């Protein structure tokens, strides 16, 4: 019978080990993996929030920058400024606070403790509050220098390469960049950036669906004029004024077939040359100044029209005098170079015909002066000057059309752009932003260039762009606080992988079931342990020993696995797996850096989990050790206590029941030693746990399996009572002898020798 009981005890002990270990693990998981505070603690210990900005954010900005094709500016020089601006908008303290809120919402949902969650992130408040931080960082950073070095320099290089600098002038890139720096100094650019940020913040926060960024240089018009004049002063505009202003006028007025008496042609080139000769440097510089002033006023919006009056009248007499002398020389050359007139030609010769039709032959004996005199053109040069002077105006107007023609078609468009920028400012709106976003999506999805689309096609693509739609949806969700619920979470899972949401819900239900049974484990395990003790042991201390052994097995096993074993192999295995992932050549530097910090956090969390489990195992082991020690030390300790008063006639042992001690007038418990009169002559030495058996033996009532009799005819030199464990109870009589007189069991005492 005892063998079967103990086999069953061993079987139940094995079940106890499994149940206890499972319960320990489940409770440890509940305290760690299923507890948001566990993640919060280890993220804080890993200094994750400062790590994001100190190490991770700049690498993330670099990766995003590398994805941008042909950026307008060199963002590499702005990486740190961008990170600092983001940090100022979303500081580590705020990021930690929001992360903890998210974990406290989503972890209970994931492990099945809550049916739903709702995360509200006040991102819009931080966007509004972050504007000042962004402006401060950008103002103190390298933004203005990057603008000078990149987009402004690129625009100037393009203008120089395409020869689109007005007036045909030649400048170096450095000269023009310095002029731009004086026109738009760093502080002025920072002011424009600040105004742009102020306009963008409400749009990004979802407070409005429109924004307008106006960069106005109207207040810099005077500086623009001064700078243009300073640039032009370093160059020679004489050629431009003569070639683009004077020469076209002469060609237009004189033409290619302007004839004077004797049918001589006044060549426009000759007129241009003599006019140039008549123009002094002083007169030319005044015209240049007038042209520059008028151009600047027109471009700066000070004047709605452009017109420069060029007063030729004051230099015209000098030019006409030169033309007259030139044509007089040409007449003499023409007359001297023709053949002499024949006799038949002389008979019909008419001087007026020669004046009208030209000189066909030379009249013998008649000089050129005689010829002019006969034609009443003694002052031939004056007559030519008069005729040419009548064709040339005393003044003419260099109009806007003339200016555009002088600039050329490409430069004419730039003239309009510059005038619009100066007068109306440079404007950027949400329409421009949406177009850039749609253009980026088009370039990502299609190989054909965006410029190949018609205007209508571009507008249609912008309206249908999913990127634009996502951008606007994000703005609207941010407004009033970004709200994210379990519905959004499940939708996102299905978008990542069809059916992922159902799989997640199944796993969540399983976790909920497991954690739901964790309390029952601590009910079942003690019951199993009690059953093991009751079945395995026959006395109190042996029962205690059986339970203690299984406690020792559980405690020692849990401590070994989660303590030394984890420290020697488990931790190294996790570290090796992380190192293999970090060494993967396909990983980016951002991923490697994130994995290095993740390894620190994961190892810390795993150590926490294992050390907690090891501590629980150690506690169980200590409890088992104490119980086992008690089961070993209990019996001899009880015997020692029972034998302290041997051979004292004034002490009695209560064998069965409770009795009333007359001397002390108090109730005593079974097994206690009290003083009193002894009326029973029989004596026993008995352990406290065997008091009941001894009492049975003393009154002649053997226990169920404990009573044993001596062999017939044998006389013991030391009478004893055998217990069921083979222990002898000293007695002066044979337990199997005649029964003593009946006594009330409650008054039964044994006198100790």
XYZ file of C-alpha atoms in Angstrom:
753
model
C 0.000 0.000 0.000
C 2.739 2.445 0.971
C 4.570 1.716 -2.306
C 1.536 2.678 -4.360
C 1.056 5.795 -2.309
C 4.626 6.869 -2.854
C 4.535 6.094 -6.591
C 1.504 8.325 -6.828
C 3.335 10.955 -4.768
C 6.261 10.917 -7.233
C 3.869 11.257 -10.174
C 2.080 14.169 -8.531
C 5.478 15.644 -7.683
C 6.414 15.668 -11.379
C 3.135 17.388 -12.167
C 3.892 19.836 -9.368
C 7.283 20.627 -10.943
C 5.706 21.322 -14.342
C 2.862 23.395 -12.910
C 5.155 25.382 -10.620
C 7.738 26.125 -13.318
C 4.996 27.114 -15.771
C 3.381 29.303 -13.129
C 6.688 30.962 -12.305
C 7.387 31.676 -15.967
C 3.872 32.968 -16.616
C 3.986 35.244 -13.583
C 7.437 36.432 -14.577
C 6.184 37.144 -18.079
C 3.240 38.968 -16.593
C 5.577 41.097 -14.501
C 7.887 41.844 -17.431
C 6.879 41.203 -21.029
C 3.199 41.817 -20.349
C 3.912 44.882 -18.240
C 4.416 48.286 -19.850
C 6.618 49.428 -16.955
C 9.131 46.732 -17.888
C 9.690 48.328 -21.309
C 9.581 51.822 -19.888
C 12.279 51.005 -17.355
C 14.664 49.399 -19.839
C 14.181 52.042 -22.525
C 15.084 54.653 -19.933
C 18.076 52.636 -18.700
C 19.277 52.337 -22.289
C 19.120 56.146 -22.646
C 17.165 55.525 -25.831
C 15.637 58.967 -26.125
C 18.936 60.856 -26.105
C 20.443 58.139 -28.303
C 17.786 58.845 -30.945
C 18.985 62.418 -31.350
C 22.666 61.983 -30.499
C 23.362 59.050 -32.817
C 20.359 57.842 -34.772
C 18.634 60.978 -36.077
C 21.584 62.325 -38.049
C 22.057 58.967 -39.778
C 18.344 58.923 -40.615
C 18.589 62.409 -42.113
C 21.581 61.278 -44.165
C 19.663 58.307 -45.563
C 16.712 60.499 -46.504
C 19.075 62.999 -48.087
C 20.706 60.288 -50.187
C 17.300 59.373 -51.604
C 16.808 62.902 -52.969
C 17.965 63.263 -56.559
C 19.643 66.527 -57.530
C 18.862 68.449 -54.323
C 18.598 72.210 -54.495
C 21.025 72.643 -51.609
C 23.784 70.559 -50.078
C 21.804 69.137 -47.176
C 24.903 67.333 -45.920
C 25.987 70.592 -44.322
C 22.582 70.964 -42.684
C 22.265 67.485 -41.153
C 23.108 68.671 -37.635
C 20.893 71.755 -37.959
C 17.953 69.616 -39.072
C 18.445 67.215 -36.158
C 18.692 70.103 -33.686
C 15.516 71.622 -35.105
C 13.655 68.316 -34.718
C 15.054 67.915 -31.213
C 13.869 71.388 -30.292
C 10.392 70.577 -31.593
C 10.157 67.100 -30.073
C 12.610 67.097 -27.130
C 13.736 63.798 -25.550
C 11.609 64.439 -22.454
C 8.479 64.832 -24.555
C 9.398 61.802 -26.637
C 9.869 59.722 -23.487
C 6.552 60.876 -22.038
C 4.646 60.007 -25.210
C 6.418 56.666 -25.600
C 5.460 55.691 -22.075
C 1.861 56.683 -22.753
C 1.839 54.573 -25.901
C 3.304 51.556 -24.109
C 0.773 51.801 -21.282
C -2.002 51.780 -23.859
C -0.843 49.198 -26.341
C 0.914 46.549 -24.182
C -2.210 45.595 -22.181
C -4.104 45.344 -25.471
C -1.490 43.146 -27.130
C -1.412 40.652 -24.238
C -5.201 40.531 -24.049
C -5.689 42.405 -20.787
C -7.642 45.179 -22.517
C -10.134 44.955 -25.378
C -9.206 48.249 -27.002
C -6.800 51.133 -26.821
C -6.698 54.752 -27.896
C -3.450 56.675 -28.227
C -3.618 60.452 -28.500
C -0.368 62.241 -29.303
C -0.470 66.062 -29.078
C 1.804 66.448 -32.088
C 0.063 69.588 -33.287
C 0.863 71.344 -30.004
C 4.540 70.513 -30.390
C 4.529 71.665 -34.006
C 3.083 75.002 -32.968
C 5.479 75.329 -30.056
C 8.448 74.115 -32.069
C 8.438 76.989 -34.536
C 10.555 79.182 -32.297
C 13.086 76.383 -31.754
C 13.352 75.745 -35.474
C 13.895 79.424 -36.206
C 16.517 79.723 -33.489
C 18.449 76.693 -34.722
C 18.342 77.720 -38.381
C 19.348 81.269 -37.585
C 22.360 80.039 -35.646
C 23.224 77.328 -38.168
C 24.667 77.260 -41.672
C 21.473 77.746 -43.659
C 22.296 81.183 -45.043
C 25.807 80.177 -46.068
C 24.440 77.038 -47.739
C 21.946 79.175 -49.674
C 24.738 81.442 -50.882
C 26.943 78.516 -51.832
C 24.355 76.301 -53.498
C 21.106 77.599 -55.045
C 22.245 81.194 -55.495
C 25.583 80.117 -56.923
C 23.878 77.599 -59.219
C 21.517 80.237 -60.595
C 24.422 82.591 -61.264
C 26.473 79.835 -62.909
C 23.548 79.016 -65.194
C 23.165 82.671 -66.151
C 26.867 82.990 -66.953
C 26.909 79.735 -68.894
C 23.855 80.678 -70.955
C 25.140 84.239 -71.490
C 21.965 85.671 -70.020
C 23.646 88.492 -68.127
C 22.047 91.789 -69.329
C 23.833 94.358 -71.502
C 26.256 91.724 -72.720
C 28.402 92.182 -69.660
C 30.788 89.632 -68.273
C 31.089 88.913 -64.563
C 32.589 86.178 -62.452
C 30.485 84.016 -60.170
C 32.293 85.373 -57.120
C 31.487 88.975 -58.092
C 27.781 88.294 -58.451
C 27.560 86.150 -55.284
C 29.102 88.965 -53.277
C 26.586 91.388 -54.766
C 23.739 89.072 -53.803
C 25.188 88.784 -50.296
C 25.070 92.581 -49.994
C 21.570 92.754 -51.465
C 20.318 89.898 -49.269
C 22.553 89.716 -46.165
C 22.335 86.757 -43.741
C 20.072 88.557 -41.268
C 17.637 89.476 -44.039
C 17.565 85.877 -45.295
C 16.979 84.635 -41.731
C 14.036 87.025 -41.437
C 12.551 85.600 -44.624
C 13.046 82.050 -43.313
C 11.321 83.002 -40.048
C 8.328 84.381 -41.933
C 8.205 81.245 -44.049
C 8.188 79.024 -40.958
C 5.429 81.138 -39.400
C 3.354 80.615 -42.539
C 4.040 76.867 -42.712
C 3.378 75.938 -39.069
C -0.457 76.362 -39.166
C -0.569 74.407 -42.435
C 1.512 71.513 -41.106
C -0.497 71.445 -37.852
C -3.705 71.155 -39.867
C -5.115 74.484 -38.694
C -5.474 75.653 -42.289
C -5.412 74.080 -45.737
C -3.549 76.944 -47.372
C -0.344 78.841 -46.855
C 1.473 81.653 -48.606
C 5.166 82.328 -48.150
C 6.030 85.770 -49.517
C 9.655 86.741 -49.894
C 9.608 90.425 -50.697
C 12.674 92.430 -51.675
C 10.770 95.670 -52.238
C 12.400 97.048 -49.109
C 15.767 96.218 -50.661
C 15.075 98.043 -53.944
C 17.420 100.900 -53.064
C 20.164 98.456 -52.204
C 19.468 96.573 -55.449
C 19.835 99.803 -57.431
C 23.051 100.737 -55.674
C 24.505 97.280 -56.189
C 23.610 97.179 -59.884
C 25.176 100.579 -60.398
C 28.271 99.479 -58.505
C 28.564 96.416 -60.720
C 28.042 98.385 -63.908
C 30.586 100.938 -62.799
C 33.238 98.247 -62.950
C 32.412 97.454 -66.579
C 32.602 99.370 -69.865
C 29.094 100.022 -71.148
C 30.324 102.165 -74.060
C 30.059 99.304 -76.482
C 26.514 98.425 -75.361
C 25.257 102.004 -75.656
C 26.829 102.500 -79.076
C 25.917 99.112 -80.516
C 22.521 98.631 -78.899
C 21.320 102.214 -78.656
C 23.059 104.517 -81.196
C 23.774 102.195 -84.090
C 20.224 100.829 -84.326
C 18.927 104.424 -84.390
C 21.251 105.407 -87.263
C 20.399 102.282 -89.188
C 16.712 102.863 -88.699
C 16.793 106.534 -89.710
C 19.469 106.521 -92.395
C 18.906 103.068 -93.705
C 21.062 101.322 -96.272
C 20.211 103.611 -99.296
C 20.306 107.216 -98.150
C 21.276 109.307 -101.197
C 22.605 112.840 -101.468
C 23.295 115.040 -104.560
C 25.149 113.417 -107.418
C 23.353 110.248 -106.387
C 25.968 109.374 -103.799
C 24.948 106.910 -101.075
C 25.519 107.840 -97.490
C 26.535 104.574 -95.919
C 24.927 103.947 -92.521
C 28.167 102.474 -91.349
C 29.873 105.736 -92.171
C 27.246 107.643 -90.261
C 27.600 105.283 -87.271
C 31.332 105.826 -87.275
C 31.138 109.589 -87.411
C 28.428 109.644 -84.769
C 30.605 107.546 -82.498
C 33.477 109.891 -83.153
C 31.251 112.794 -82.208
C 30.246 111.227 -78.892
C 32.512 112.142 -76.001
C 33.181 109.959 -72.981
C 31.460 112.464 -70.723
C 28.315 112.477 -72.869
C 28.368 108.691 -73.052
C 28.723 108.268 -69.282
C 25.716 110.499 -68.705
C 23.711 108.316 -71.062
C 24.916 105.183 -69.256
C 23.868 106.569 -65.886
C 20.464 107.505 -67.262
C 20.047 104.038 -68.767
C 21.013 102.278 -65.525
C 18.755 104.469 -63.397
C 15.822 103.920 -65.693
C 16.437 100.165 -65.847
C 16.718 99.833 -62.089
C 13.592 101.941 -61.509
C 11.682 99.794 -63.944
C 12.926 96.490 -62.514
C 12.368 97.643 -58.940
C 8.811 98.689 -59.685
C 9.401 102.371 -59.119
C 8.237 103.039 -62.638
C 5.562 101.214 -64.595
C 7.113 102.123 -67.933
C 10.600 102.212 -69.288
C 11.871 105.046 -71.509
C 15.279 106.671 -71.817
C 15.555 109.811 -73.932
C 18.900 110.029 -75.749
C 19.599 113.698 -76.672
C 21.629 113.536 -79.895
C 21.031 117.195 -80.623
C 24.012 118.412 -78.642
C 26.376 116.057 -80.463
C 24.548 116.069 -83.807
C 26.314 119.153 -85.365
C 29.672 117.505 -84.854
C 28.466 114.346 -86.497
C 26.846 116.132 -89.413
C 29.959 118.192 -90.065
C 31.962 115.020 -90.243
C 29.403 113.436 -92.579
C 29.522 116.478 -94.890
C 33.272 116.366 -95.109
C 33.204 112.652 -95.683
C 30.690 112.916 -98.521
C 32.620 115.834 -100.078
C 35.677 113.589 -100.237
C 33.602 110.802 -101.722
C 32.276 113.186 -104.434
C 35.807 114.202 -105.400
C 36.869 110.572 -105.504
C 33.869 109.604 -107.599
C 34.364 112.432 -110.079
C 38.083 111.835 -110.506
C 37.649 108.127 -110.938
C 35.224 108.167 -113.918
C 36.299 108.310 -117.562
C 36.279 111.563 -119.532
C 33.086 112.380 -121.306
C 32.920 111.760 -125.030
C 32.048 114.512 -127.480
C 28.614 113.168 -128.153
C 27.997 112.939 -124.387
C 29.064 116.552 -123.895
C 26.473 117.802 -126.384
C 23.604 116.385 -124.379
C 25.157 116.784 -120.910
C 22.942 118.349 -118.189
C 24.426 119.145 -114.793
C 21.068 118.689 -113.120
C 20.910 115.187 -114.541
C 24.290 114.472 -113.015
C 23.102 115.858 -109.664
C 20.049 113.615 -109.843
C 21.373 110.485 -111.508
C 24.981 110.614 -110.574
C 28.295 111.210 -112.309
C 28.755 109.015 -115.378
C 31.802 110.760 -116.921
C 34.255 113.549 -116.183
C 33.910 116.796 -118.118
C 37.265 117.743 -119.548
C 38.646 120.950 -118.001
C 35.983 120.991 -115.283
C 37.142 120.352 -111.729
C 34.965 118.957 -108.972
C 34.660 122.396 -107.459
C 33.541 123.732 -110.852
C 31.035 120.919 -111.016
C 29.647 121.782 -107.547
C 29.526 125.439 -108.524
C 27.671 124.718 -111.772
C 25.204 122.652 -109.716
C 24.861 125.455 -107.178
C 26.356 123.118 -104.533
C 29.460 125.070 -103.619
C 28.855 124.084 -99.950
C 28.308 120.477 -100.805
C 29.333 119.264 -97.336
C 26.812 121.573 -95.708
C 24.078 120.346 -98.009
C 24.858 116.747 -97.166
C 24.908 117.599 -93.481
C 21.560 119.281 -93.807
C 20.040 116.283 -95.546
C 21.460 113.795 -93.087
C 20.586 116.027 -90.160
C 17.010 116.128 -91.293
C 16.961 112.335 -91.238
C 18.589 112.085 -87.848
C 16.389 113.320 -84.943
C 17.746 115.652 -82.315
C 16.627 113.145 -79.669
C 15.165 109.689 -79.624
C 13.615 107.417 -76.989
C 15.074 104.079 -75.953
C 11.831 102.269 -75.056
C 10.920 99.081 -73.197
C 10.684 97.317 -76.544
C 14.193 98.486 -77.381
C 15.395 97.262 -73.983
C 13.827 93.828 -74.480
C 15.276 93.620 -77.965
C 18.672 94.548 -76.564
C 18.364 91.843 -73.893
C 17.263 89.143 -76.304
C 14.289 86.741 -76.006
C 15.708 84.670 -73.111
C 16.863 87.663 -71.122
C 13.573 89.433 -71.776
C 11.780 86.700 -69.823
C 14.285 87.065 -66.998
C 13.606 90.781 -66.996
C 9.932 90.063 -66.301
C 10.823 87.551 -63.589
C 13.136 89.946 -61.823
C 10.605 92.780 -62.055
C 7.896 90.507 -60.630
C 10.126 89.277 -57.800
C 11.111 92.798 -56.844
C 7.646 94.340 -57.129
C 5.461 91.456 -55.953
C 7.942 89.253 -54.137
C 8.635 85.569 -54.565
C 5.579 83.556 -53.566
C 5.308 79.896 -52.560
C 1.900 78.375 -51.807
C 0.428 74.973 -50.960
C -0.200 74.550 -54.685
C 3.531 74.688 -55.318
C 4.150 72.191 -52.510
C 1.528 69.762 -53.825
C 3.020 70.042 -57.293
C 6.473 69.163 -55.964
C 5.074 66.176 -54.032
C 3.169 64.946 -57.077
C 6.237 65.456 -59.242
C 8.288 63.346 -56.817
C 5.699 60.556 -57.023
C 5.629 60.769 -60.829
C 9.424 60.516 -61.016
C 9.247 57.547 -58.636
C 6.542 55.709 -60.618
C 7.338 56.581 -64.230
C 10.436 56.813 -66.377
C 9.123 59.645 -68.571
C 10.105 63.133 -67.420
C 7.547 65.343 -65.719
C 8.317 68.106 -68.204
C 6.976 65.877 -70.987
C 3.429 66.244 -69.651
C 1.140 69.036 -70.742
C -0.092 71.510 -68.160
C -3.503 69.817 -68.069
C -1.908 66.395 -67.624
C 0.243 67.704 -64.792
C -2.747 69.221 -63.015
C -4.718 66.000 -63.429
C -1.883 63.941 -61.940
C -1.610 66.338 -59.004
C -5.320 65.915 -58.278
C -5.003 62.110 -58.369
C -1.668 61.843 -56.537
C -1.848 59.426 -53.608
C 1.210 61.070 -52.067
C -0.554 64.416 -51.982
C -3.638 62.753 -50.497
C -1.566 61.018 -47.807
C 0.161 64.279 -46.944
C -3.152 66.089 -46.466
C -4.638 63.169 -44.502
C -1.658 63.234 -42.154
C -2.090 66.971 -41.586
C -5.754 66.544 -40.748
C -5.065 63.635 -38.377
C -2.413 65.665 -36.574
C -4.835 68.521 -35.962
C -6.374 68.243 -32.503
C -3.943 65.482 -31.534
C -2.956 62.408 -33.481
C -5.364 59.607 -32.491
C -4.498 55.962 -33.084
C -6.756 53.076 -31.997
C -6.877 49.298 -32.274
C -8.957 49.715 -35.429
C -6.143 51.642 -37.109
C -3.640 49.102 -35.807
C -5.505 46.142 -37.291
C -6.003 47.971 -40.588
C -2.280 48.679 -40.771
C -1.494 45.009 -40.115
C -3.736 43.932 -43.004
C -2.087 46.496 -45.266
C 1.301 45.026 -44.448
C 0.187 41.429 -44.946
C -3.263 40.140 -45.760
C -4.611 38.088 -42.860
C -2.036 39.431 -40.404
C -4.757 41.033 -38.278
C -6.578 37.706 -37.826
C -3.344 35.962 -36.901
C -2.592 38.671 -34.379
C -6.036 38.380 -32.789
C -5.621 34.606 -32.493
C -2.280 35.029 -30.764
C -3.720 37.716 -28.522
C -6.534 35.385 -27.457
C -4.007 32.685 -26.607
C -1.994 35.101 -24.474
C -5.144 36.240 -22.740
C -5.995 32.611 -21.911
C -2.504 31.884 -20.600
C -2.341 34.941 -18.378
C -5.876 34.313 -17.219
C -4.791 31.000 -15.645
C -1.769 32.395 -13.846
C -3.589 32.793 -10.500
C -4.932 29.254 -10.659
C -1.346 27.988 -10.872
C -0.628 29.190 -7.354
C -3.774 27.358 -6.194
C -3.008 24.088 -7.956
C 0.696 23.974 -7.072
C 0.228 24.115 -3.252
C -2.548 21.532 -3.441
C -0.284 19.227 -5.437
C 2.524 19.767 -2.926
C 0.221 18.947 -0.002
C -0.958 15.811 -1.787
C 2.649 14.754 -2.363
C 3.409 15.143 1.327
C 0.304 13.311 2.473
C 0.879 10.404 0.106
C 4.632 10.120 0.494
C 5.031 10.513 4.243
C 3.508 8.622 7.197
C 4.451 11.009 9.926
C 4.360 14.789 10.105
C 8.077 15.268 9.503
C 8.319 12.683 6.759
C 5.417 14.339 4.995
C 7.230 17.644 5.352
C 10.370 16.050 3.894
C 8.534 14.793 0.810
C 7.180 18.262 0.026
C 10.553 19.866 0.738
C 12.339 17.597 -1.738
C 10.148 18.715 -4.632
C 10.489 22.348 -3.595
C 14.257 21.874 -3.680
C 14.068 20.302 -7.153
C 11.943 23.153 -8.551
C 13.954 25.916 -6.916
C 17.334 24.486 -7.838
C 16.274 23.735 -11.426
C 14.820 27.196 -12.019
C 17.857 28.862 -10.458
C 20.335 26.831 -12.518
C 18.559 27.452 -15.831
C 17.870 31.151 -15.318
C 21.066 31.852 -13.406
C 24.348 30.126 -14.297
C 23.065 28.561 -17.511
C 21.716 31.877 -18.814
C 24.870 33.733 -17.821
C 27.149 31.254 -19.548
C 25.226 30.454 -22.726
C 21.921 32.288 -23.167
C 23.363 35.771 -23.016
C 26.173 34.848 -25.410
C 23.667 33.374 -27.870
C 21.641 36.603 -28.014
C 24.814 38.660 -28.340
C 26.018 36.461 -31.212
C 22.710 36.759 -33.065
C 22.836 40.536 -32.821
C 26.448 40.641 -33.980
C 25.595 38.529 -37.019
C 22.832 40.947 -37.951
C 25.114 43.946 -37.416
C 27.804 42.390 -39.615
C 25.341 41.884 -42.488
C 26.741 43.848 -45.448
C 23.253 44.702 -46.666
C 22.605 46.668 -43.493
C 22.852 50.441 -43.590
C 24.811 52.351 -41.001
C 21.510 53.518 -39.536
C 20.370 49.918 -39.076
C 23.687 48.860 -37.583
C 23.645 51.700 -35.088
C 20.056 50.911 -34.110
C 20.890 47.208 -33.703
C 23.840 47.992 -31.428
C 21.636 49.951 -29.058
C 18.828 47.382 -29.376
C 21.296 44.705 -28.281
C 22.063 46.653 -25.119
C 18.371 47.133 -24.329
C 17.390 43.538 -25.143
C 20.237 42.044 -23.117
C 19.335 44.267 -20.191
C 15.692 43.223 -20.395
C 16.605 39.542 -20.775
C 18.967 39.757 -17.802
C 16.202 41.368 -15.785
C 13.772 38.596 -16.741
C 16.263 35.819 -16.025
C 17.555 37.317 -12.781
C 14.012 37.745 -11.494
C 13.194 34.162 -12.343
C 16.436 32.983 -10.739
C 15.578 34.945 -7.610
C 12.194 33.271 -7.419
C 13.834 29.877 -7.876
C 16.312 30.681 -5.119
C 13.509 31.653 -2.755
C 11.689 28.385 -3.452
C 14.936 26.491 -2.954
C 15.522 28.180 0.412
C 11.966 27.451 1.525
C 12.469 23.816 0.549
C 15.800 23.693 2.354
C 14.289 25.096 5.549
C 11.399 22.628 5.335
C 13.754 19.720 4.712
C 15.963 20.751 7.599
C 12.884 20.950 9.795
C 11.861 17.452 8.767
C 15.328 16.159 9.766
C 15.724 18.092 12.992
C 12.134 17.857 14.167
C 12.012 14.323 15.631
C 15.205 14.472 17.735
C 14.323 17.959 18.874
C 10.924 16.749 19.991
C 12.459 13.832 21.878
C 14.926 16.137 23.514
C 12.194 18.432 24.647
C 10.132 15.489 25.899
C 13.074 14.139 27.907
C 14.044 17.325 29.694
C 12.152 16.384 32.865
C 12.887 12.619 33.074
C 12.376 11.095 36.604
C 10.630 14.205 37.930
C 7.611 12.925 39.807
C 5.952 16.285 39.792
C 5.656 16.484 35.970
C 3.017 14.845 33.856
C 2.572 14.442 30.101
C -0.839 14.847 28.593
C -1.196 11.767 26.446
C -4.606 12.279 24.996
C -7.167 15.054 25.085
C -7.130 18.260 27.035
C -7.047 18.185 30.822
C -7.440 20.747 33.476
C -4.328 21.291 35.558
C -5.704 21.618 39.107
C -2.598 23.284 40.450
C -2.490 25.982 37.800
C -6.223 25.992 37.152
C -5.703 26.197 33.362
C -6.345 24.053 30.321
C -3.314 22.379 28.757
C -2.821 20.886 25.290
C -1.962 17.357 24.317
C 1.746 16.614 24.703
C 2.480 19.465 27.115
C 4.437 18.836 30.304
C 2.780 20.211 33.395
C 3.301 19.822 37.127
C 0.833 17.794 39.233
C 0.202 14.697 41.333
C 0.908 11.447 39.532
C -1.477 8.635 40.292
C -0.430 6.282 37.470
C 2.591 4.096 38.173
C 3.354 3.206 34.549
C 6.107 5.146 32.757
C 6.813 5.761 29.011
C 9.436 7.606 27.008
C 7.671 8.860 23.927
C 8.326 11.382 21.127
C 5.769 14.165 20.861
C 4.582 13.007 17.433
C 3.968 9.527 18.797
C 1.973 10.633 21.790
C -1.242 9.329 20.324
C 0.250 5.894 19.531
C 1.787 5.739 22.945
C -1.537 6.522 24.504
C -3.139 3.700 22.544
C -0.446 1.353 23.721
C -0.809 2.521 27.295
C -4.515 1.780 27.415
C -4.310 -1.374 25.402
C -5.701 -0.024 22.114
C -3.162 -0.710 19.309
C -3.165 1.525 16.260
C -4.304 0.414 12.872
C -0.862 -0.690 11.749
C 1.337 0.439 14.568
C 0.774 -2.074 17.393
C 3.285 -4.898 17.579
C 3.481 -7.762 20.052
C 6.400 -9.649 21.387
C 7.003 -13.256 20.610
C 5.243 -15.594 23.021
C 7.246 -16.658 25.968
C 9.839 -13.931 25.518
C 10.628 -11.670 28.381
C 12.078 -8.330 27.512
C 14.686 -7.005 29.804
C 13.493 -3.532 28.813
C 9.796 -3.395 28.216
C 8.967 -1.300 25.140
C 6.221 -0.384 22.769
C 7.024 -0.634 19.081
C 5.868 2.159 16.789
C 5.025 1.639 13.154
C 8.499 2.929 12.235
C 10.257 0.410 14.390
C 11.013 2.745 17.256
C 10.819 1.191 20.717
C 8.858 2.841 23.379
C 10.320 2.162 26.803
C 7.732 0.751 29.099
C 7.597 -1.331 32.225
C 5.002 -3.589 30.792
C 4.062 -5.579 27.772
C 1.688 -3.604 25.591
C -0.043 -6.813 24.775
C -0.672 -7.615 28.437
C -3.900 -7.202 30.282
C -5.607 -3.947 29.846
C -5.361 -1.461 32.698
C -8.440 -0.360 34.508
C -10.599 1.902 32.433
C -9.961 5.540 32.840
C -11.321 8.573 31.276
C -9.064 9.273 28.304
C -9.070 12.936 29.043
C -7.517 12.269 32.438
C -4.836 9.867 31.248
C -1.339 10.783 32.368
C 1.986 9.082 32.216
C 4.579 9.667 34.892
C 8.037 10.381 33.554
C 10.980 8.722 35.271
